[in-house]
PDB file of C-alpha atoms in Angstrom:
ATOM      1  CA  MET A   1     151.326   0.701 -66.119  1.00  0.00           C
ATOM      2  CA  ASN A   2     147.972   0.216 -67.848  1.00  0.00           C
ATOM      3  CA  LYS A   3     146.227  -3.060 -68.718  1.00  0.00           C
ATOM      4  CA  LYS A   4     147.614  -3.256 -72.255  1.00  0.00           C
ATOM      5  CA  GLN A   5     151.169  -2.657 -71.052  1.00  0.00           C
ATOM      6  CA  ARG A   6     150.791  -5.358 -68.401  1.00  0.00           C
ATOM      7  CA  SER A   7     149.480  -7.803 -71.002  1.00  0.00           C
ATOM      8  CA  PHE A   8     152.425  -7.080 -73.294  1.00  0.00           C
ATOM      9  CA  GLN A   9     154.922  -7.645 -70.460  1.00  0.00           C
ATOM     10  CA  PHE A  10     153.122 -10.818 -69.404  1.00  0.00           C
ATOM     11  CA  GLY A  11     153.295 -12.104 -72.986  1.00  0.00           C
ATOM     12  CA  ARG A  12     157.034 -11.433 -73.109  1.00  0.00           C
ATOM     13  CA  ALA A  13     157.648 -13.172 -69.790  1.00  0.00           C
ATOM     14  CA  PHE A  14     155.396 -16.140 -70.521  1.00  0.00           C
ATOM     15  CA  TYR A  15     156.851 -16.942 -73.940  1.00  0.00           C
ATOM     16  CA  ASN A  16     160.439 -16.415 -72.785  1.00  0.00           C
ATOM     17  CA  PHE A  17     160.063 -18.764 -69.823  1.00  0.00           C
ATOM     18  CA  SER A  18     157.544 -21.226 -71.256  1.00  0.00           C
ATOM     19  CA  PRO A  19     160.214 -23.664 -72.589  1.00  0.00           C
ATOM     20  CA  ILE A  20     161.659 -24.016 -69.079  1.00  0.00           C
ATOM     21  CA  MET A  21     158.183 -24.521 -67.662  1.00  0.00           C
ATOM     22  CA  TRP A  22     157.229 -27.167 -70.227  1.00  0.00           C
ATOM     23  CA  LEU A  23     160.550 -28.983 -69.818  1.00  0.00           C
ATOM     24  CA  ALA A  24     160.032 -29.081 -66.051  1.00  0.00           C
ATOM     25  CA  PHE A  25     156.535 -30.492 -66.537  1.00  0.00           C
ATOM     26  CA  GLY A  26     157.880 -33.044 -68.997  1.00  0.00           C
ATOM     27  CA  ILE A  27     160.567 -34.279 -66.611  1.00  0.00           C
ATOM     28  CA  GLU A  28     158.080 -34.544 -63.754  1.00  0.00           C
ATOM     29  CA  PHE A  29     155.515 -36.407 -65.882  1.00  0.00           C
ATOM     30  CA  GLU A  30     158.196 -38.781 -67.182  1.00  0.00           C
ATOM     31  CA  TYR A  31     159.368 -39.511 -63.630  1.00  0.00           C
ATOM     32  CA  GLU A  32     155.799 -40.255 -62.527  1.00  0.00           C
ATOM     33  CA  ALA A  33     155.186 -42.388 -65.628  1.00  0.00           C
ATOM     34  CA  ILE A  34     158.217 -44.570 -64.870  1.00  0.00           C
ATOM     35  CA  LYS A  35     157.040 -44.987 -61.281  1.00  0.00           C
ATOM     36  CA  SER A  36     153.565 -45.995 -62.485  1.00  0.00           C
ATOM     37  CA  PHE A  37     154.943 -48.592 -64.908  1.00  0.00           C
ATOM     38  CA  MET A  38     157.164 -50.020 -62.169  1.00  0.00           C
ATOM     39  CA  ASP A  39     154.124 -50.276 -59.887  1.00  0.00           C
ATOM     40  CA  SER A  40     152.166 -52.017 -62.696  1.00  0.00           C
ATOM     41  CA  GLN A  41     149.780 -49.060 -63.008  1.00  0.00           C
ATOM     42  CA  ILE A  42     149.768 -49.332 -66.787  1.00  0.00           C
ATOM     43  CA  LEU A  43     146.896 -46.986 -67.617  1.00  0.00           C
ATOM     44  CA  ALA A  44     148.250 -44.255 -65.355  1.00  0.00           C
ATOM     45  CA  GLY A  45     151.689 -44.774 -66.863  1.00  0.00           C
ATOM     46  CA  ILE A  46     150.369 -44.413 -70.406  1.00  0.00           C
ATOM     47  CA  PHE A  47     148.501 -41.228 -69.465  1.00  0.00           C
ATOM     48  CA  LEU A  48     151.550 -39.712 -67.779  1.00  0.00           C
ATOM     49  CA  GLU A  49     153.814 -40.721 -70.663  1.00  0.00           C
ATOM     50  CA  GLY A  50     151.447 -38.923 -73.024  1.00  0.00           C
ATOM     51  CA  ALA A  51     151.568 -35.833 -70.818  1.00  0.00           C
ATOM     52  CA  ALA A  52     155.383 -35.988 -70.831  1.00  0.00           C
ATOM     53  CA  LEU A  53     155.495 -36.201 -74.623  1.00  0.00           C
ATOM     54  CA  TYR A  54     153.041 -33.317 -74.974  1.00  0.00           C
ATOM     55  CA  SER A  55     155.115 -31.157 -72.608  1.00  0.00           C
ATOM     56  CA  GLY A  56     158.252 -31.973 -74.591  1.00  0.00           C
ATOM     57  CA  PHE A  57     156.472 -31.034 -77.819  1.00  0.00           C
ATOM     58  CA  ARG A  58     155.400 -27.670 -76.381  1.00  0.00           C
ATOM     59  CA  ALA A  59     158.967 -26.940 -75.263  1.00  0.00           C
ATOM     60  CA  ALA A  60     160.365 -27.957 -78.666  1.00  0.00           C
ATOM     61  CA  ARG A  61     157.944 -25.565 -80.436  1.00  0.00           C
ATOM     62  CA  VAL A  62     159.895 -22.690 -78.906  1.00  0.00           C
ATOM     63  CA  ILE A  63     163.391 -24.145 -78.549  1.00  0.00           C
ATOM     64  CA  LEU A  64     163.781 -25.381 -82.144  1.00  0.00           C
ATOM     65  CA  PRO A  65     162.726 -22.127 -83.907  1.00  0.00           C
ATOM     66  CA  LYS A  66     164.835 -20.144 -81.441  1.00  0.00           C
ATOM     67  CA  GLY A  67     167.858 -22.307 -82.210  1.00  0.00           C
ATOM     68  CA  LEU A  68     167.380 -22.089 -85.970  1.00  0.00           C
ATOM     69  CA  ILE A  69     166.852 -18.319 -85.857  1.00  0.00           C
ATOM     70  CA  TYR A  70     170.020 -17.974 -83.774  1.00  0.00           C
ATOM     71  CA  LEU A  71     172.043 -20.110 -86.200  1.00  0.00           C
ATOM     72  CA  GLU A  72     170.849 -18.108 -89.210  1.00  0.00           C
ATOM     73  CA  SER A  73     171.015 -14.659 -87.591  1.00  0.00           C
ATOM     74  CA  LYS A  74     174.700 -14.134 -88.433  1.00  0.00           C
ATOM     75  CA  GLU A  75     174.057 -14.890 -92.106  1.00  0.00           C
ATOM     76  CA  ILE A  76     171.187 -12.374 -92.146  1.00  0.00           C
ATOM     77  CA  ARG A  77     173.224  -9.693 -90.357  1.00  0.00           C
ATOM     78  CA  ASP A  78     176.219 -10.162 -92.645  1.00  0.00           C
ATOM     79  CA  ASN A  79     174.220 -10.177 -95.893  1.00  0.00           C
ATOM     80  CA  GLN A  80     172.020  -7.121 -95.713  1.00  0.00           C
ATOM     81  CA  SER A  81     171.970  -6.741 -99.498  1.00  0.00           C
ATOM     82  CA  GLN A  82     170.660 -10.309 -99.865  1.00  0.00           C
ATOM     83  CA  TYR A  83     168.015  -9.932 -97.141  1.00  0.00           C
ATOM     84  CA  PRO A  84     167.062  -6.222 -97.190  1.00  0.00           C
ATOM     85  CA  LEU A  85     163.567  -6.777 -95.759  1.00  0.00           C
ATOM     86  CA  GLU A  86     165.145  -8.256 -92.616  1.00  0.00           C
ATOM     87  CA  HIS A  87     166.796  -4.879 -91.965  1.00  0.00           C
ATOM     88  CA  SER A  88     163.937  -2.521 -92.830  1.00  0.00           C
ATOM     89  CA  GLU A  89     163.514   0.616 -90.752  1.00  0.00           C
ATOM     90  CA  ARG A  90     159.833   0.892 -91.631  1.00  0.00           C
ATOM     91  CA  ILE A  91     157.004  -0.720 -93.584  1.00  0.00           C
ATOM     92  CA  ILE A  92     154.749   1.174 -95.980  1.00  0.00           C
ATOM     93  CA  ILE A  93     151.559  -0.659 -96.982  1.00  0.00           C
ATOM     94  CA  GLU A  94     151.015   0.610-100.516  1.00  0.00           C
ATOM     95  CA  ASP A  95     148.089  -1.727-101.205  1.00  0.00           C
ATOM     96  CA  GLU A  96     145.409   0.335 -99.428  1.00  0.00           C
ATOM     97  CA  GLU A  97     142.553  -1.893-100.581  1.00  0.00           C
ATOM     98  CA  GLY A  98     144.379  -4.973 -99.282  1.00  0.00           C
ATOM     99  CA  LEU A  99     145.057  -3.258 -95.942  1.00  0.00           C
ATOM    100  CA  GLU A 100     141.397  -2.268 -95.585  1.00  0.00           C
ATOM    101  CA  SER A 101     140.376  -5.859 -96.325  1.00  0.00           C
ATOM    102  CA  LEU A 102     142.673  -7.201 -93.593  1.00  0.00           C
ATOM    103  CA  LEU A 103     141.458  -4.697 -90.994  1.00  0.00           C
ATOM    104  CA  SER A 104     137.800  -5.142 -91.915  1.00  0.00           C
ATOM    105  CA  ARG A 105     137.904  -8.923 -91.641  1.00  0.00           C
ATOM    106  CA  THR A 106     139.958  -8.723 -88.440  1.00  0.00           C
ATOM    107  CA  ASN A 107     137.232  -6.511 -86.973  1.00  0.00           C
ATOM    108  CA  ASN A 108     134.751  -9.365 -87.505  1.00  0.00           C
ATOM    109  CA  GLY A 109     136.432 -11.216 -84.632  1.00  0.00           C
ATOM    110  CA  GLU A 110     136.482 -14.688 -86.186  1.00  0.00           C
ATOM    111  CA  GLU A 111     137.265 -17.637 -83.911  1.00  0.00           C
ATOM    112  CA  LYS A 112     139.867 -19.244 -86.179  1.00  0.00           C
ATOM    113  CA  GLU A 113     143.194 -17.987 -87.438  1.00  0.00           C
ATOM    114  CA  TRP A 114     143.282 -17.023 -91.098  1.00  0.00           C
ATOM    115  CA  GLY A 115     145.900 -15.471 -93.321  1.00  0.00           C
ATOM    116  CA  THR A 116     147.277 -14.673 -96.739  1.00  0.00           C
ATOM    117  CA  PHE A 117     150.477 -13.751 -98.572  1.00  0.00           C
ATOM    118  CA  LEU A 118     151.965 -10.493 -99.723  1.00  0.00           C
ATOM    119  CA  LYS A 119     154.553  -9.090-102.073  1.00  0.00           C
ATOM    120  CA  ALA A 120     157.015  -6.430-100.917  1.00  0.00           C
ATOM    121  CA  TYR A 121     160.161  -4.726-102.127  1.00  0.00           C
ATOM    122  CA  ASP A 122     162.925  -2.722-100.502  1.00  0.00           C
ATOM    123  CA  ASP A 123     163.094   1.032-101.099  1.00  0.00           C
ATOM    124  CA  ASN A 124     166.249   2.323 -99.381  1.00  0.00           C
ATOM    125  CA  GLY A 125     165.498   0.683 -96.067  1.00  0.00           C
ATOM    126  CA  THR A 126     161.702   0.816 -96.329  1.00  0.00           C
ATOM    127  CA  ALA A 127     159.733  -2.357 -96.975  1.00  0.00           C
ATOM    128  CA  VAL A 128     156.951  -1.421 -99.395  1.00  0.00           C
ATOM    129  CA  VAL A 129     154.035  -3.880 -99.416  1.00  0.00           C
ATOM    130  CA  SER A 130     152.797  -3.567-102.972  1.00  0.00           C
ATOM    131  CA  ASN A 131     150.248  -6.397-103.061  1.00  0.00           C
ATOM    132  CA  ILE A 132     148.211  -8.321-100.503  1.00  0.00           C
ATOM    133  CA  LEU A 133     146.603 -11.470-101.884  1.00  0.00           C
ATOM    134  CA  ASP A 134     142.915 -11.844-101.026  1.00  0.00           C
ATOM    135  CA  ALA A 135     142.700 -14.311 -98.139  1.00  0.00           C
ATOM    136  CA  SER A 136     139.936 -16.350 -99.791  1.00  0.00           C
ATOM    137  CA  VAL A 137     142.030 -16.685-102.960  1.00  0.00           C
ATOM    138  CA  ALA A 138     145.057 -17.817-100.929  1.00  0.00           C
ATOM    139  CA  LYS A 139     142.897 -20.575 -99.484  1.00  0.00           C
ATOM    140  CA  GLU A 140     141.435 -21.553-102.860  1.00  0.00           C
ATOM    141  CA  LEU A 141     144.941 -21.816-104.328  1.00  0.00           C
ATOM    142  CA  GLY A 142     146.018 -24.160-101.544  1.00  0.00           C
ATOM    143  CA  LEU A 143     148.626 -21.765-100.158  1.00  0.00           C
ATOM    144  CA  ILE A 144     146.738 -21.870 -96.850  1.00  0.00           C
ATOM    145  CA  LYS A 145     146.552 -25.529 -95.847  1.00  0.00           C
ATOM    146  CA  ARG A 146     144.683 -25.455 -92.534  1.00  0.00           C
ATOM    147  CA  GLU A 147     143.201 -22.914 -90.119  1.00  0.00           C
ATOM    148  CA  THR A 148     142.319 -23.632 -86.477  1.00  0.00           C
ATOM    149  CA  GLU A 149     141.680 -21.563 -83.343  1.00  0.00           C
ATOM    150  CA  GLY A 150     145.358 -21.703 -82.393  1.00  0.00           C
ATOM    151  CA  SER A 151     147.373 -22.263 -85.550  1.00  0.00           C
ATOM    152  CA  ILE A 152     147.589 -21.873 -89.300  1.00  0.00           C
ATOM    153  CA  ARG A 153     149.486 -24.136 -91.708  1.00  0.00           C
ATOM    154  CA  ILE A 154     150.838 -22.636 -94.920  1.00  0.00           C
ATOM    155  CA  ASP A 155     152.720 -23.709 -98.036  1.00  0.00           C
ATOM    156  CA  SER A 156     155.545 -21.158 -97.788  1.00  0.00           C
ATOM    157  CA  ARG A 157     157.746 -22.934-100.346  1.00  0.00           C
ATOM    158  CA  ARG A 158     155.117 -22.736-103.046  1.00  0.00           C
ATOM    159  CA  ALA A 159     154.276 -19.143-102.094  1.00  0.00           C
ATOM    160  CA  ASP A 160     157.951 -18.222-102.371  1.00  0.00           C
ATOM    161  CA  LYS A 161     158.167 -19.785-105.826  1.00  0.00           C
ATOM    162  CA  GLU A 162     155.135 -17.762-106.908  1.00  0.00           C
ATOM    163  CA  GLY A 163     156.831 -14.512-105.946  1.00  0.00           C
ATOM    164  CA  TYR A 164     155.398 -13.865-102.484  1.00  0.00           C
ATOM    165  CA  ASN A 165     157.886 -12.744 -99.862  1.00  0.00           C
ATOM    166  CA  GLY A 166     155.685 -12.079 -96.869  1.00  0.00           C
ATOM    167  CA  PHE A 167     152.838 -13.533 -94.849  1.00  0.00           C
ATOM    168  CA  HIS A 168     149.937 -12.065 -92.929  1.00  0.00           C
ATOM    169  CA  HIS A 169     147.896 -13.872 -90.322  1.00  0.00           C
ATOM    170  CA  TYR A 170     145.157 -13.030 -87.835  1.00  0.00           C
ATOM    171  CA  HIS A 171     145.119 -13.958 -84.154  1.00  0.00           C
ATOM    172  CA  PRO A 172     141.567 -14.693 -82.940  1.00  0.00           C
ATOM    173  CA  ASN A 173     140.090 -13.236 -79.764  1.00  0.00           C
ATOM    174  CA  GLN A 174     139.953 -16.682 -78.078  1.00  0.00           C
ATOM    175  CA  HIS A 175     137.691 -15.450 -75.265  1.00  0.00           C
ATOM    176  CA  GLN A 176     140.386 -13.049 -74.046  1.00  0.00           C
ATOM    177  CA  SER A 177     139.524  -9.702 -72.527  1.00  0.00           C
ATOM    178  CA  PRO A 178     140.100  -6.903 -75.084  1.00  0.00           C
ATOM    179  CA  ASN A 179     143.096  -5.366 -73.282  1.00  0.00           C
ATOM    180  CA  SER A 180     144.820  -8.716 -72.746  1.00  0.00           C
ATOM    181  CA  ARG A 181     145.186  -9.093 -76.528  1.00  0.00           C
ATOM    182  CA  ALA A 182     148.023  -6.569 -76.307  1.00  0.00           C
ATOM    183  CA  ALA A 183     150.194  -9.623 -75.561  1.00  0.00           C
ATOM    184  CA  ASN A 184     150.182 -10.032 -79.353  1.00  0.00           C
ATOM    185  CA  TYR A 185     152.721  -7.204 -79.623  1.00  0.00           C
ATOM    186  CA  PHE A 186     155.246  -9.802 -78.496  1.00  0.00           C
ATOM    187  CA  ILE A 187     155.787 -11.973 -81.578  1.00  0.00           C
ATOM    188  CA  HIS A 188     156.095 -15.641 -80.692  1.00  0.00           C
ATOM    189  CA  LEU A 189     159.092 -17.414 -82.228  1.00  0.00           C
ATOM    190  CA  THR A 190     156.870 -19.916 -84.024  1.00  0.00           C
ATOM    191  CA  ASP A 191     155.266 -16.952 -85.809  1.00  0.00           C
ATOM    192  CA  ARG A 192     158.594 -15.208 -86.403  1.00  0.00           C
ATOM    193  CA  PHE A 193     160.105 -18.323 -87.987  1.00  0.00           C
ATOM    194  CA  LYS A 194     159.194 -17.603 -91.602  1.00  0.00           C
ATOM    195  CA  PRO A 195     161.465 -17.951 -94.666  1.00  0.00           C
ATOM    196  CA  LYS A 196     164.565 -15.775 -94.518  1.00  0.00           C
ATOM    197  CA  GLY A 197     164.101 -12.407 -96.154  1.00  0.00           C
ATOM    198  CA  TRP A 198     160.330 -12.187 -95.651  1.00  0.00           C
ATOM    199  CA  ILE A 199     158.446  -9.270 -94.108  1.00  0.00           C
ATOM    200  CA  ASN A 200     155.232 -10.237 -92.304  1.00  0.00           C
ATOM    201  CA  LEU A 201     152.063  -8.755 -90.828  1.00  0.00           C
ATOM    202  CA  LEU A 202     149.869  -9.698 -87.874  1.00  0.00           C
ATOM    203  CA  THR A 203     146.365  -8.434 -87.108  1.00  0.00           C
ATOM    204  CA  PHE A 204     144.302  -8.735 -83.923  1.00  0.00           C
ATOM    205  CA  ASN A 205     141.590  -6.818 -82.085  1.00  0.00           C
ATOM    206  CA  LEU A 206     141.990  -4.266 -79.292  1.00  0.00           C
ATOM    207  CA  PRO A 207     139.290  -2.268 -77.448  1.00  0.00           C
ATOM    208  CA  GLU A 208     139.679   0.617 -79.901  1.00  0.00           C
ATOM    209  CA  GLY A 209     139.442  -1.632 -82.964  1.00  0.00           C
ATOM    210  CA  PRO A 210     141.608  -3.818 -85.229  1.00  0.00           C
ATOM    211  CA  GLU A 211     145.399  -3.490 -85.000  1.00  0.00           C
ATOM    212  CA  ILE A 212     148.140  -4.402 -87.464  1.00  0.00           C
ATOM    213  CA  ILE A 213     151.831  -4.800 -86.731  1.00  0.00           C
ATOM    214  CA  GLY A 214     154.777  -5.994 -88.799  1.00  0.00           C
ATOM    215  CA  PHE A 215     157.648  -8.340 -88.077  1.00  0.00           C
ATOM    216  CA  ASN A 216     160.523 -10.305 -89.523  1.00  0.00           C
ATOM    217  CA  ARG A 217     163.033 -12.563 -87.814  1.00  0.00           C
ATOM    218  CA  GLN A 218     164.702  -9.697 -85.983  1.00  0.00           C
ATOM    219  CA  HIS A 219     162.305  -6.784 -85.524  1.00  0.00           C
ATOM    220  CA  THR A 220     158.760  -5.702 -84.725  1.00  0.00           C
ATOM    221  CA  TYR A 221     156.999  -2.745 -86.386  1.00  0.00           C
ATOM    222  CA  ILE A 222     154.113  -0.673 -84.971  1.00  0.00           C
ATOM    223  CA  PRO A 223     151.775   1.875 -86.623  1.00  0.00           C
ATOM    224  CA  VAL A 224     152.716   5.543 -86.848  1.00  0.00           C
ATOM    225  CA  ASP A 225     149.099   6.758 -86.862  1.00  0.00           C
ATOM    226  CA  ALA A 226     145.481   5.664 -87.143  1.00  0.00           C
ATOM    227  CA  THR A 227     145.698   4.994 -90.896  1.00  0.00           C
ATOM    228  CA  LYS A 228     148.067   2.078 -90.134  1.00  0.00           C
ATOM    229  CA  ARG A 229     149.646   2.449 -93.579  1.00  0.00           C
ATOM    230  CA  GLU A 230     153.096   3.121 -92.104  1.00  0.00           C
ATOM    231  CA  LEU A 231     154.728   0.904 -89.486  1.00  0.00           C
ATOM    232  CA  VAL A 232     158.045   1.714 -87.821  1.00  0.00           C
ATOM    233  CA  ARG A 233     160.599  -0.532 -86.163  1.00  0.00           C
ATOM    234  CA  ALA A 234     160.113  -0.585 -82.396  1.00  0.00           C
ATOM    235  CA  THR A 235     161.974  -1.892 -79.356  1.00  0.00           C
ATOM    236  CA  PRO A 236     160.058  -3.331 -76.365  1.00  0.00           C
ATOM    237  CA  LYS A 237     160.496   0.050 -74.636  1.00  0.00           C
ATOM    238  CA  GLN A 238     158.980   1.863 -77.617  1.00  0.00           C
ATOM    239  CA  ILE A 239     156.096  -0.603 -77.731  1.00  0.00           C
ATOM    240  CA  MET A 240     155.424   0.136 -74.047  1.00  0.00           C
ATOM    241  CA  GLU A 241     155.372   3.866 -74.854  1.00  0.00           C
ATOM    242  CA  TYR A 242     152.983   3.210 -77.758  1.00  0.00           C
ATOM    243  CA  LEU A 243     150.651   1.240 -75.464  1.00  0.00           C
ATOM    244  CA  ALA A 244     150.660   4.053 -72.912  1.00  0.00           C
ATOM    245  CA  LYS A 245     148.691   6.301 -75.290  1.00  0.00           C
TER     246      LYS A 245
END
């Protein structure tokens, strides 16, 4: 197993077990906070109570999207004609200029997340990305509300009304070693939780250059070749095989 494969497996394990970890921290901090208040250690109690609330928030960031995705998964599975992009076998990025713009800016290695919106249509099981909105325009229009090192806030309702049915965002390097960024092949539930029926893209940097992958609520898509214009649906096993190259 190479470094990129290990990073991918670590990402899967960490995000799958992180809610349990954060809940355990939250319970422990709450217990210690109660003890501190009972012993009249008010400042310590306030600090520990804050730590308990923060731990609960981190757990909820995974648990709530996971629950909502689970509740809506049956509707998506049973209504393929209504949500065709949720069932795509592959993604074709038709907007070559938009793709080049995403990869070029990703290669710059910016420290904050950034993103934009896209338009796609179904072509017999293939999601065709016909237009990628310039990221600076998306920000000027107010569709991108805030960008930080670890998150991006978007106006998905307004974007949906304006005809966009997909979202792209960039994950910054965040002082990680190049190979460890392969953990990005595991799509976090907070990223996956986009409006039903959308097809989405994620870019990040690897040692060999910028990478782009696709995802919706159910599946992940990886590039077929170096052009990165075509992405195919992949299981975790297939992603491991892709990372072995």
